[in-house]
XYZ file of C-alpha atoms in Angstrom:
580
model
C 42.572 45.086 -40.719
C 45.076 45.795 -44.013
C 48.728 45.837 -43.556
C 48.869 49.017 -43.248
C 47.076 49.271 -39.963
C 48.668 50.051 -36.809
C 49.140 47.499 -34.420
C 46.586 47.867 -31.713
C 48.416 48.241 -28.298
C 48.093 45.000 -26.045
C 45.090 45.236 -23.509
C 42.954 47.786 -25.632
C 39.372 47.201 -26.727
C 40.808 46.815 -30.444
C 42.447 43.339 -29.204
C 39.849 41.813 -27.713
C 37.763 42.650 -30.778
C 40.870 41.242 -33.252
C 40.876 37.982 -31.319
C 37.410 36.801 -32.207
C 34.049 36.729 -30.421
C 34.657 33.823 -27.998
C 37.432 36.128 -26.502
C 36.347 38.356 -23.078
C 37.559 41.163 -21.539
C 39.747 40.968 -18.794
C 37.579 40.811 -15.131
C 37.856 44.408 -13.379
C 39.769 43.623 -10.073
C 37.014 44.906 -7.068
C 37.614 48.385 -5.887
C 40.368 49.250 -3.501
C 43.088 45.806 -4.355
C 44.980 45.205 -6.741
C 44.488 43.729 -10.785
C 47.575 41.194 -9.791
C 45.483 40.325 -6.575
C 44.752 36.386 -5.810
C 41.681 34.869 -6.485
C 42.566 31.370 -5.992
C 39.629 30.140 -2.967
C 36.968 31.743 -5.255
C 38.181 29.963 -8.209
C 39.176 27.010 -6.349
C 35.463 26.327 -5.083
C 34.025 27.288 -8.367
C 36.230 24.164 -9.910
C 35.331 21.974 -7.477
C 31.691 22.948 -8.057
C 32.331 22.341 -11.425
C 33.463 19.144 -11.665
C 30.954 17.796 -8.474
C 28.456 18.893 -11.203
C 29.848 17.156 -13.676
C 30.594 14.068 -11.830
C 26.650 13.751 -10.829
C 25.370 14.083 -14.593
C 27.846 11.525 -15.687
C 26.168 8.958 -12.946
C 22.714 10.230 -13.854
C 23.183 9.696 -17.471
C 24.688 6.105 -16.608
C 21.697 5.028 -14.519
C 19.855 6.426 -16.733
C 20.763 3.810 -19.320
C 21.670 0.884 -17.466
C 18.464 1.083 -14.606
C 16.972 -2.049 -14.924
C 13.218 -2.360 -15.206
C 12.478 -5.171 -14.419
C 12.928 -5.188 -10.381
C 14.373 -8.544 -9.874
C 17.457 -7.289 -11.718
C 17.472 -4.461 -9.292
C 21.160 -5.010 -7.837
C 24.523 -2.922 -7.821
C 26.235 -4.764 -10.505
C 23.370 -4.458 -12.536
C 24.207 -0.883 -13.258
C 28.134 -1.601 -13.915
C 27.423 -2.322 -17.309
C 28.633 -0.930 -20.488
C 25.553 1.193 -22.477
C 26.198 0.814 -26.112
C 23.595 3.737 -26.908
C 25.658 6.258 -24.684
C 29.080 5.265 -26.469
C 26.903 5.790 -29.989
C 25.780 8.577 -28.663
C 29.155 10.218 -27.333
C 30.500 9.335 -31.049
C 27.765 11.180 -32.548
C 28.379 14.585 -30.456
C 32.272 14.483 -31.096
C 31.630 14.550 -35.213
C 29.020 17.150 -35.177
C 29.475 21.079 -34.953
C 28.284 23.457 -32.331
C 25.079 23.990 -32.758
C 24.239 21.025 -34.197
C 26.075 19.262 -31.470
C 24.043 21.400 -28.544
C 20.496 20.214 -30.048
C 21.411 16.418 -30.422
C 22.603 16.275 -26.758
C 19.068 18.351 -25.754
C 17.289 16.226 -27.747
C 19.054 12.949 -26.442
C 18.962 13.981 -22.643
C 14.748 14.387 -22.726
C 14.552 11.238 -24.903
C 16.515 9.328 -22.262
C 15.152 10.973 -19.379
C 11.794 9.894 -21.153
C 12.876 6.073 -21.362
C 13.520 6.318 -17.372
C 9.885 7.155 -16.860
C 9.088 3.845 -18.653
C 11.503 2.093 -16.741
C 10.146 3.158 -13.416
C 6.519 2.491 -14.675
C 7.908 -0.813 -15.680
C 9.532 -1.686 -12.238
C 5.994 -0.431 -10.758
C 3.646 -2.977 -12.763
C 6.142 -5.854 -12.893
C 5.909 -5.338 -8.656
C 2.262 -5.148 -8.747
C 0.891 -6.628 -11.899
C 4.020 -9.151 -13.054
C 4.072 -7.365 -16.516
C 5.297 -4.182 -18.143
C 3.505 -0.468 -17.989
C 1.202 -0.939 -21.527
C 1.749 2.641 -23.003
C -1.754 2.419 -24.655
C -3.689 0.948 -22.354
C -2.360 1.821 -18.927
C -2.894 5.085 -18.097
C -6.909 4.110 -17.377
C -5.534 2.052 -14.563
C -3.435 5.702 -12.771
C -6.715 6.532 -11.711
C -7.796 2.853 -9.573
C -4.193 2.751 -8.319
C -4.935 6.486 -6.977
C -8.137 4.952 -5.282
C -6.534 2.147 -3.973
C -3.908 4.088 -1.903
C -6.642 6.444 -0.796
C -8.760 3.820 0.061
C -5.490 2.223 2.304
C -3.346 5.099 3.389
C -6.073 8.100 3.194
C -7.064 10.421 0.716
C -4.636 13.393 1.612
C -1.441 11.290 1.736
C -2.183 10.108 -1.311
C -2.782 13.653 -3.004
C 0.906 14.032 -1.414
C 2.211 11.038 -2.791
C 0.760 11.672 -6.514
C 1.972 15.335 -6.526
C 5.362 14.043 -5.718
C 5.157 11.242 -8.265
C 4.378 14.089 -10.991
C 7.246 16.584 -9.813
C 9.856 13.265 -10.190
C 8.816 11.860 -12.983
C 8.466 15.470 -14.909
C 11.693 16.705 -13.200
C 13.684 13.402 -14.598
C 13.411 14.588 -18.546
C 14.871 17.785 -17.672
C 17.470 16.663 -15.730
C 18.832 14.198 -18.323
C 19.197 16.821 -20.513
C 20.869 19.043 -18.964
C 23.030 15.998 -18.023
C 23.929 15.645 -21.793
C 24.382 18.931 -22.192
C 27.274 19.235 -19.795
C 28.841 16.083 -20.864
C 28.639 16.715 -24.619
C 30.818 20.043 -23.439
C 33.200 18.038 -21.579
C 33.526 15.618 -24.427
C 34.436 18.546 -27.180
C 36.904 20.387 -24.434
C 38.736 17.080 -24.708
C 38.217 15.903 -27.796
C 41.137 13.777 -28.816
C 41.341 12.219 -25.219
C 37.509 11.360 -25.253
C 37.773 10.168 -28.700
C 40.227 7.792 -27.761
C 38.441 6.514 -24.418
C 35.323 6.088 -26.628
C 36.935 3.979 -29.393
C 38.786 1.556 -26.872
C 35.211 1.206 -24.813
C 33.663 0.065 -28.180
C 36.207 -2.180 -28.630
C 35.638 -3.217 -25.269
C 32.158 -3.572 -25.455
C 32.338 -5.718 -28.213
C 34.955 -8.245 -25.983
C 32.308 -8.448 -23.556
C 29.518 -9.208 -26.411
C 30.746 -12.180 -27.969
C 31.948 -13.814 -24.169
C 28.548 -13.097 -23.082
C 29.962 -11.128 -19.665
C 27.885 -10.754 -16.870
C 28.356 -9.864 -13.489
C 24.406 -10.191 -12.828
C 23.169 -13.180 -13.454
C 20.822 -12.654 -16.875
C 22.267 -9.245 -17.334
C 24.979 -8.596 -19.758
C 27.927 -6.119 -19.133
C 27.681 -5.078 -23.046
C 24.445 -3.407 -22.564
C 21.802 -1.906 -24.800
C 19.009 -1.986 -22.211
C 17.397 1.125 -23.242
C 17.336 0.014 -27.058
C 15.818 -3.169 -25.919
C 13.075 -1.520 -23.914
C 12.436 1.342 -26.319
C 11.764 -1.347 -29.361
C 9.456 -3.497 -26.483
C 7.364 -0.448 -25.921
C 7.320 0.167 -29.698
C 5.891 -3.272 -30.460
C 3.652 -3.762 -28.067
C 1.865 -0.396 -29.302
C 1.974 -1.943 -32.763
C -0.083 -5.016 -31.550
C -2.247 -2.902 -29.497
C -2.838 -1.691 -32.530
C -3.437 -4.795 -35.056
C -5.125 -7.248 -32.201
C -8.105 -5.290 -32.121
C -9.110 -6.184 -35.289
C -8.062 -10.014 -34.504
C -10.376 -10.139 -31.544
C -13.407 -8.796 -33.709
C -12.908 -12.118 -35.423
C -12.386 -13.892 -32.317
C -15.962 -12.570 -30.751
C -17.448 -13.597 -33.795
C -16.874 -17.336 -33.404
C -18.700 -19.039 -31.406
C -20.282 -22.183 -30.907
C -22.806 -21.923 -28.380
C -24.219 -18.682 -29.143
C -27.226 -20.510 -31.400
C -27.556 -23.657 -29.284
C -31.087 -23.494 -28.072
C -31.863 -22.961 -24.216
C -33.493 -26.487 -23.471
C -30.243 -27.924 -25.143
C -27.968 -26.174 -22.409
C -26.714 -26.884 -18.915
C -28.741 -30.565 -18.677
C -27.343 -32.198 -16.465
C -27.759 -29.316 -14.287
C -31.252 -28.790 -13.663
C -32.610 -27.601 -10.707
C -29.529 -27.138 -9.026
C -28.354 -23.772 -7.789
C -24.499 -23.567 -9.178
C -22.595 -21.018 -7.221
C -19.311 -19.663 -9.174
C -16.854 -17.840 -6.850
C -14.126 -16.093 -7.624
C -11.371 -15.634 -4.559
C -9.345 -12.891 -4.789
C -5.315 -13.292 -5.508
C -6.246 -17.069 -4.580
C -2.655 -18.584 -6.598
C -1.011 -21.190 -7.317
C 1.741 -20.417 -4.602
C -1.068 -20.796 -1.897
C -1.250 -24.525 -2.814
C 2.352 -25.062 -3.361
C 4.445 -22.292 -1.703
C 6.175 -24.096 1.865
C 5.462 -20.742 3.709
C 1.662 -21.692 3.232
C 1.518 -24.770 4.444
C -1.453 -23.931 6.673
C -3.658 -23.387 3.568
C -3.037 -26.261 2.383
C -3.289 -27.985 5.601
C -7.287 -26.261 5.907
C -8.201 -26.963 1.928
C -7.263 -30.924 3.167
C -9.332 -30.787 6.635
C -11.616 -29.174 4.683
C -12.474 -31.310 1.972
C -12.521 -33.738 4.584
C -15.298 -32.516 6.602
C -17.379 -31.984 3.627
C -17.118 -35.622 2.519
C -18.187 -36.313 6.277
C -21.249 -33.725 4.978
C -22.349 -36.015 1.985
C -19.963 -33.903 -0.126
C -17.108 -34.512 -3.258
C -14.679 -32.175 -5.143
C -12.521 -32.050 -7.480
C -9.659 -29.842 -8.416
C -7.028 -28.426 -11.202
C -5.505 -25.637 -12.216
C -6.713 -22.554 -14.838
C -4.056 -20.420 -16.518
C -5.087 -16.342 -15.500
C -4.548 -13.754 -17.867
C -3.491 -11.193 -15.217
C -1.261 -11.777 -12.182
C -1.424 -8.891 -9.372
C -4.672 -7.070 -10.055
C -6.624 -6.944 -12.856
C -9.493 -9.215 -11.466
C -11.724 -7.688 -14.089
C -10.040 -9.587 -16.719
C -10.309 -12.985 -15.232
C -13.919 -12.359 -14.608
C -14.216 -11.544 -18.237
C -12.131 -14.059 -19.605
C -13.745 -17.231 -17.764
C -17.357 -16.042 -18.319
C -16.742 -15.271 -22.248
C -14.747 -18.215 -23.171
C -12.196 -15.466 -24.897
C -8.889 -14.714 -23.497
C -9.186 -11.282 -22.373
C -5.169 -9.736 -21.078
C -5.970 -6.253 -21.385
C -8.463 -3.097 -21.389
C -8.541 -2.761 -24.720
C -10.122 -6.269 -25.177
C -12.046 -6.245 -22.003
C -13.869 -3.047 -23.793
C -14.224 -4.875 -26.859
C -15.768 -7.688 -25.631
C -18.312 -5.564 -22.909
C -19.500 -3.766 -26.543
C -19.944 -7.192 -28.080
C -23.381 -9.254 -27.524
C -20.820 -12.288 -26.324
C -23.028 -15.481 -25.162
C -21.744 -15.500 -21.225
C -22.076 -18.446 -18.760
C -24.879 -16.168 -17.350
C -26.507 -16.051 -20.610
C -26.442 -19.877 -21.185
C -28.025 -20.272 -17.495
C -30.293 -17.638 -18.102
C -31.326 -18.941 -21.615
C -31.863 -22.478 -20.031
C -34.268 -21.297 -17.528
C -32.053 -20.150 -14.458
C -32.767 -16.773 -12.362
C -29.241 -14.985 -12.756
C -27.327 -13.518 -10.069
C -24.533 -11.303 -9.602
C -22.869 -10.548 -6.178
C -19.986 -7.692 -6.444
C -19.509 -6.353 -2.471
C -16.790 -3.776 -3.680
C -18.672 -2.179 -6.473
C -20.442 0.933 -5.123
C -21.724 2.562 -8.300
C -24.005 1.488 -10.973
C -22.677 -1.627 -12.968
C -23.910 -1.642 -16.438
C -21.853 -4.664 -17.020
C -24.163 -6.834 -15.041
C -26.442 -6.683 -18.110
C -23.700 -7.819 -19.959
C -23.013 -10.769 -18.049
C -26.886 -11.724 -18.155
C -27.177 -11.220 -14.448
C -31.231 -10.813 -14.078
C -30.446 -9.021 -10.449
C -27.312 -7.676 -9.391
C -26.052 -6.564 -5.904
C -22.990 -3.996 -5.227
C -22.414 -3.377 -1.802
C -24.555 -0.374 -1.332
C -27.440 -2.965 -1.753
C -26.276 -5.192 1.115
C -26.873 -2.966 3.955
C -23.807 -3.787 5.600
C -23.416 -1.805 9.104
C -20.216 -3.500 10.311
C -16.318 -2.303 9.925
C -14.664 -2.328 6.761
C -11.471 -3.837 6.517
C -8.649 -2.904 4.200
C -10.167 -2.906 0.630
C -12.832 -4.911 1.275
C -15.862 -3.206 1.930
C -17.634 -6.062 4.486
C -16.330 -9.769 4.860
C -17.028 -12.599 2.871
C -18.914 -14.075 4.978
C -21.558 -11.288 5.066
C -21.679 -11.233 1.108
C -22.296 -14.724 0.827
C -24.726 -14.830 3.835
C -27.072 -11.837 2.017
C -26.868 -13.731 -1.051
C -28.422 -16.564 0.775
C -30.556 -15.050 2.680
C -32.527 -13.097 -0.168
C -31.838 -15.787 -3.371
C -31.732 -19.136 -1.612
C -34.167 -18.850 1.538
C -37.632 -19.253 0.646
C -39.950 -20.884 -1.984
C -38.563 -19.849 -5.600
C -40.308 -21.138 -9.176
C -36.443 -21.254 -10.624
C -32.996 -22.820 -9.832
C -30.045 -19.684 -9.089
C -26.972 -19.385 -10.598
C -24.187 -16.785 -9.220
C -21.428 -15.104 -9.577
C -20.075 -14.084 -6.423
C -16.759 -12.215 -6.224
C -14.983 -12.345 -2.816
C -12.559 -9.822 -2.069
C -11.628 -10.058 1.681
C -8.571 -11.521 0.130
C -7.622 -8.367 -1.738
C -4.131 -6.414 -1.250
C -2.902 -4.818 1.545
C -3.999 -7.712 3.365
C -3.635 -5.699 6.645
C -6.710 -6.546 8.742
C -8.698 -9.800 8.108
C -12.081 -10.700 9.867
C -12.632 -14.168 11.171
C -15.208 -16.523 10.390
C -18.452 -16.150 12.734
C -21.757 -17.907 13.572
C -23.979 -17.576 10.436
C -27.046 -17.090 12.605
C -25.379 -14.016 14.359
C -24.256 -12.082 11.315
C -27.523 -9.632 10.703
C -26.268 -6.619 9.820
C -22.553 -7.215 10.432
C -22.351 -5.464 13.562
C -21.043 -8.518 14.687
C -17.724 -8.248 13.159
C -16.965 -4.886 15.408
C -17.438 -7.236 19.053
C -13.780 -8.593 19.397
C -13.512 -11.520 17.157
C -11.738 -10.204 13.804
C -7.997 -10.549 13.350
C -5.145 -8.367 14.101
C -3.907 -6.469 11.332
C -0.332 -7.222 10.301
C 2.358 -5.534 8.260
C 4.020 -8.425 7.252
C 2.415 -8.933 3.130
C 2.958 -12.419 3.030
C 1.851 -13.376 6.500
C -1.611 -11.394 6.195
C -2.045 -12.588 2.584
C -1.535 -16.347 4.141
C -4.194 -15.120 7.041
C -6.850 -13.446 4.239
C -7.400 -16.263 1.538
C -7.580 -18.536 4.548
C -10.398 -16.887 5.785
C -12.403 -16.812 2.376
C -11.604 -20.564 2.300
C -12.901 -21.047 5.432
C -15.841 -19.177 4.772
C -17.010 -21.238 1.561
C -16.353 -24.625 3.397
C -18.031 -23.702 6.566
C -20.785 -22.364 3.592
C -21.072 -25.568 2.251
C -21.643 -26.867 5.551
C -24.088 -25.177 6.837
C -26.376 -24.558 3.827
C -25.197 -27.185 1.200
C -27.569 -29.190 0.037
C -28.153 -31.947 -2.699
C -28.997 -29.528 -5.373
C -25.702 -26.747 -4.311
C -22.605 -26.966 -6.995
C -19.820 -24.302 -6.253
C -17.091 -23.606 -8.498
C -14.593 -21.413 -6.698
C -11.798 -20.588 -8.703
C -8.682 -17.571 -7.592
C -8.866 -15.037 -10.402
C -5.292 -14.298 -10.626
C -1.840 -14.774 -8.321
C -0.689 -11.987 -6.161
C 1.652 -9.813 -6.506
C 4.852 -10.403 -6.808
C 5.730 -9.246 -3.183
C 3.668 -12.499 -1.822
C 4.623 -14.737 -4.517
C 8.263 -13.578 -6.051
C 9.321 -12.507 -9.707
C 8.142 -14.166 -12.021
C 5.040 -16.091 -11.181
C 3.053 -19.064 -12.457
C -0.242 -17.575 -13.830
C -1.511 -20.378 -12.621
C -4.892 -19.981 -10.690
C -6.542 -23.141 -8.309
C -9.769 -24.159 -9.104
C -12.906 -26.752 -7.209
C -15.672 -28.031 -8.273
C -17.595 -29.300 -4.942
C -21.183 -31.404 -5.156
C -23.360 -33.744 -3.489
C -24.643 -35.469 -6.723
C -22.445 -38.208 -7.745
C -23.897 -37.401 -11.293
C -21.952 -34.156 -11.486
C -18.806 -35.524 -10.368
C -19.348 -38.299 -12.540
C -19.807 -35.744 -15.681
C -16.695 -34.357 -15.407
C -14.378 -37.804 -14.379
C -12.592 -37.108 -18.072
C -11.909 -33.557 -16.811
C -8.306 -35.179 -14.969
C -9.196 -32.732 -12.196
C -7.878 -34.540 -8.649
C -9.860 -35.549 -6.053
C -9.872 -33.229 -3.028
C -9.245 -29.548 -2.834
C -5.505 -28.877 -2.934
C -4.308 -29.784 -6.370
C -0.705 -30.852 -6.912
C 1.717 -29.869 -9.477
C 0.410 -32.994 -11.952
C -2.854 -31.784 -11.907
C -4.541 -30.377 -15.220
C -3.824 -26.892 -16.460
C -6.157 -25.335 -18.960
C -6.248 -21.739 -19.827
C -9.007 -20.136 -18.122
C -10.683 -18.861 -21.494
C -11.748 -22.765 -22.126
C -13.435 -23.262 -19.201
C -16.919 -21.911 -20.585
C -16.728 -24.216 -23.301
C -15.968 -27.424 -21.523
C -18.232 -26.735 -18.838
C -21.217 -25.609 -21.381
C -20.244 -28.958 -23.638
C -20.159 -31.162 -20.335
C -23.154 -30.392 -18.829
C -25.449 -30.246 -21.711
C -26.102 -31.288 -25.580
C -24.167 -29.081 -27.245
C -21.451 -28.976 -29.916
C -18.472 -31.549 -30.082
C -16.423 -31.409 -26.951
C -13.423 -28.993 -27.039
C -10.242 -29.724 -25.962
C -8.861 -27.458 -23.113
C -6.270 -25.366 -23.745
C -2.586 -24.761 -21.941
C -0.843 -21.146 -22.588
């Protein structure tokens, strides 16, 4: 418009287009009232919508940084914390233009949003598994943890359940962003008030930084929790990445893999060496008050089988898992490699590792594995050297299942015998059996029985199983008593001068038995009626009896296989065991 223009009249079309593009024409008053008529309820419910709106994001965006994930930090005051990402963050939007400004906060929001999802799948494994969601490696494990609530809960609840796991975790991206979105508005509508509440809470937050504030104990008010976890995550991908070239290295060395079979396993001939692994058999049931009544059967126990002709001896073995993950343990004692995740678990399953099986099978032993809760084909078995193998389909068990476990303990063990043990045989067995009556949810347990009337385990339907219970600590207490009780009242009734067991727990449980942040420490016995094999291993510092104390020897489960190879036969110098 030159000088020479006219002045548009006020109110015309001409004005609003003069006073830029942000400007809008005046609102047409509805027909039949007035221009001048009041408007105020409408407008006065549209503000309070408003800032409700606005109020929400702001406490989404601040849980959003400061949620925890580890769950033991779970508490209110955890979340009154300072985030020094989101005061960054606010700084950033405040200098930058429009448009610029719009796809920062987007691009924020979903990256946030994106860091809760790893925080809830960190609060889910540390519950379950006492460790963080592995962003690699993990995602394998979605589809047993599917299985596993089927298997307690029922197949269409958990469809339900999974669907509405998906719909949260995709819907939490979105609504961070949007979150930002709105608050990066607010922040510019305001600008030189928000600039100045930003600038005193990084002063603030600085205070609090170098006095170490908390209000949660191991949680600082001055907070970068979502920095921290982001740069966890990143690492752990990066050594994901580099360790599987380390463990290539680590396969390759090994001492026993050329020792010839007549040099192996001794001091062991002829007998028939049982190795049982107990199921989220920890520590804490050896040491925890609450279980005092385990410990109470391991001692009457140990005592009835010295009455039986009987010793054992007993320590500790650091797990690589704690939760779940028996795979891993199984892996890692029979390899003599320390095997913590998938990735290496694969690894070593592609490798021609010498087992335990293969030394017993090289030195003349028939090789047996017993797996009741595998109920497809297990490749692995060949693995493991494991001449036969039996899942549960092959131990025609007609009784009720309980929980996880397919059949009890009992039966497993008593098929086992029955078809390996009874009967003349040109070769001494070694096993592998892996008991899982103990498994999670612990909600119905079966009780020992006659061995003479198992058969096909219709005996565990006639009124003498236990009564399920929904308390997790009280049925765990009630499960891995019943596998105990069910190897000693084995050892009992079929031990003989030539039976060793080893039964060892393959990892802790989870952390709702045992509480955050739990030993990895796992019990293991070795029980025999040969003095000559308790006398072999009298350097081993194991304790006498079968409830070890808190002085008795840890090793690191991975250097079990070598101390027990180098013990029990001519073999390469002894190794020292390990602690982790």
């Amino acid at each position: 418009m030159s000088i020479a223009d006219p002045v548009p009249a006020a109110g015309t079309d001409e004005t609003i287009r003069v006073a830029g593009a942000d400007a809008a024409p005046p609102t047409p008053a509805p027909e039949g009232t007035s221009a001048d008529a009041p408007q105020a309820p409408v407008s006065r419910r549209r503000r309070v919508t408003a800032r409700v709106v606005t109020v929400l994001a702001a406490v989404l965006v601040l849980v959003a940084f400061t949620l925890p994930n580890q769950p033991w930090r779970m508490q209110p005051g955890a979340f009154l914390r300072i985030p020094l990402e989101a005061l960054l963050l606010a700084a950033l939007l405040l200098a930058l233009p429009g448009r610029p400004r719009r796809v920062v906060a987007a691009g924020a929001g979903l990256l946030l949003g994106l860091v809760v999802v790893v925080k809830i799948g960190d609060l889910g494994f540390y519950s379950s598994l006492g460790r963080p969601f592995d962003l690699v490696l993990d995602w394998t494990l979605l589809d047993d943890a599917f299985a596993f609530v089927a298997e307690s809960i029922g197949r269409p609840a958990a469809i339900a359940i999974a669907v509405g796991v998906v719909l949260l975790l995709l819907s939490v991206p979105t609504l961070t962003a949007l979150s930002t979105l709105r608050l990066s508005r607010l922040l510019v509508r305001h600008r030189t008030g928000a600039t100045r509440v930003v600038a005193s809470l990084v002063l603030v937050w600085a205070l609090l930084a170098v006095f170490q504030a908390r209000i949660v104990t191991g949680v600082l008010v001055a907070d970068s929790n979502a920095s921290a976890v982001v740069y966890e995550h990143v690492m752990e991908v990066h050594e994901r990445i580099t360790d599987r070239a380390a463990f290539e290295t680590e396969v390759g060395r090994d001492p026993f893999r050329d020792v010839p079979g007549d040099q192996l396993l001794t001091a062991l001939r002829g007998k028939n060496v049982l190795i049982a692994f107990v199921e989220s058999y920890g520590r804490d049931a050896v040491s925890d008050p609450e279980f005092a009544s385990v410990q109470r059967l391991l001692d009457e126990g140990a005592g009835r089988l010295q009455t039986a002709g009987f010793s054992s001896r007993s320590g500790f073995l650091t797990s690589p898992t704690v939760g779940g993950g028996s795979w891993l343990a199984h892996a890692t004692l029979l390899s003599g490699l320390w095997i913590d995740n998938n990735q290496r678990h694969k690894s070593l399953l592609a490798s021609d590792r010498f087992t335990l099986g293969d030394a017993f099978q090289s030195a003349g032993w028939r090789t047996v594995g017993v797996m009741p809760a595998v109920n497809q084909a297990w490749p692995e078995g060949q693995f493991y050297g494991y001449e036969q193998f039996y899942g549960g389909p092959d131990l025609g068990y007609q009784g009720p299942k309980f929980a996880f476990s397919p059949m009890p303990d009992q039966y497993a063990i008593h098929m086992f015998h029955q078809r390996e043990l009874v009967g003349p045989r040109d070769r001494p067995v070694m096993a592998e059996l892996a008991l899982v009556s103990s498994h999670s949810p612990w909600t119905k347990v079966p009780s020992v029985v006659d061995w003479d009337d198992i058969d096909d385990g219709e005996v565990f339907r006639k009124g003498i199983i236990g009564t399920p219970t929904a308390q997790a600590r009280t049925g765990y207490r009630h499960a891995v008593s019943y596998t105990l009780r069910t190897l000693i009242s084995y050892l009992e009734t079929y031990g003989d001068d030539d039976t060793v067991l080893v039964f060892v727990g393959d990892h802790q449980p989870a952390p709702v038995v045992t509480g955050d942040n739990p030993s990895p420490d796992v019990p293991i016995h070795l029980v025999a009626k040969d003095p000559a094999v308790l006398e072999r291993i009298a350097d081993w510092g194991w304790q006498e009896g079968l409830t070890p104390d808190a002085d008795a020897p840890v090793w690191t489960m991975d250097s079990f296989r070598d101390r027990f190879l180098t013990t029990f036969g001519s073999a390469p110098a002894r190794p020292q065991a390990q602690s982790r």
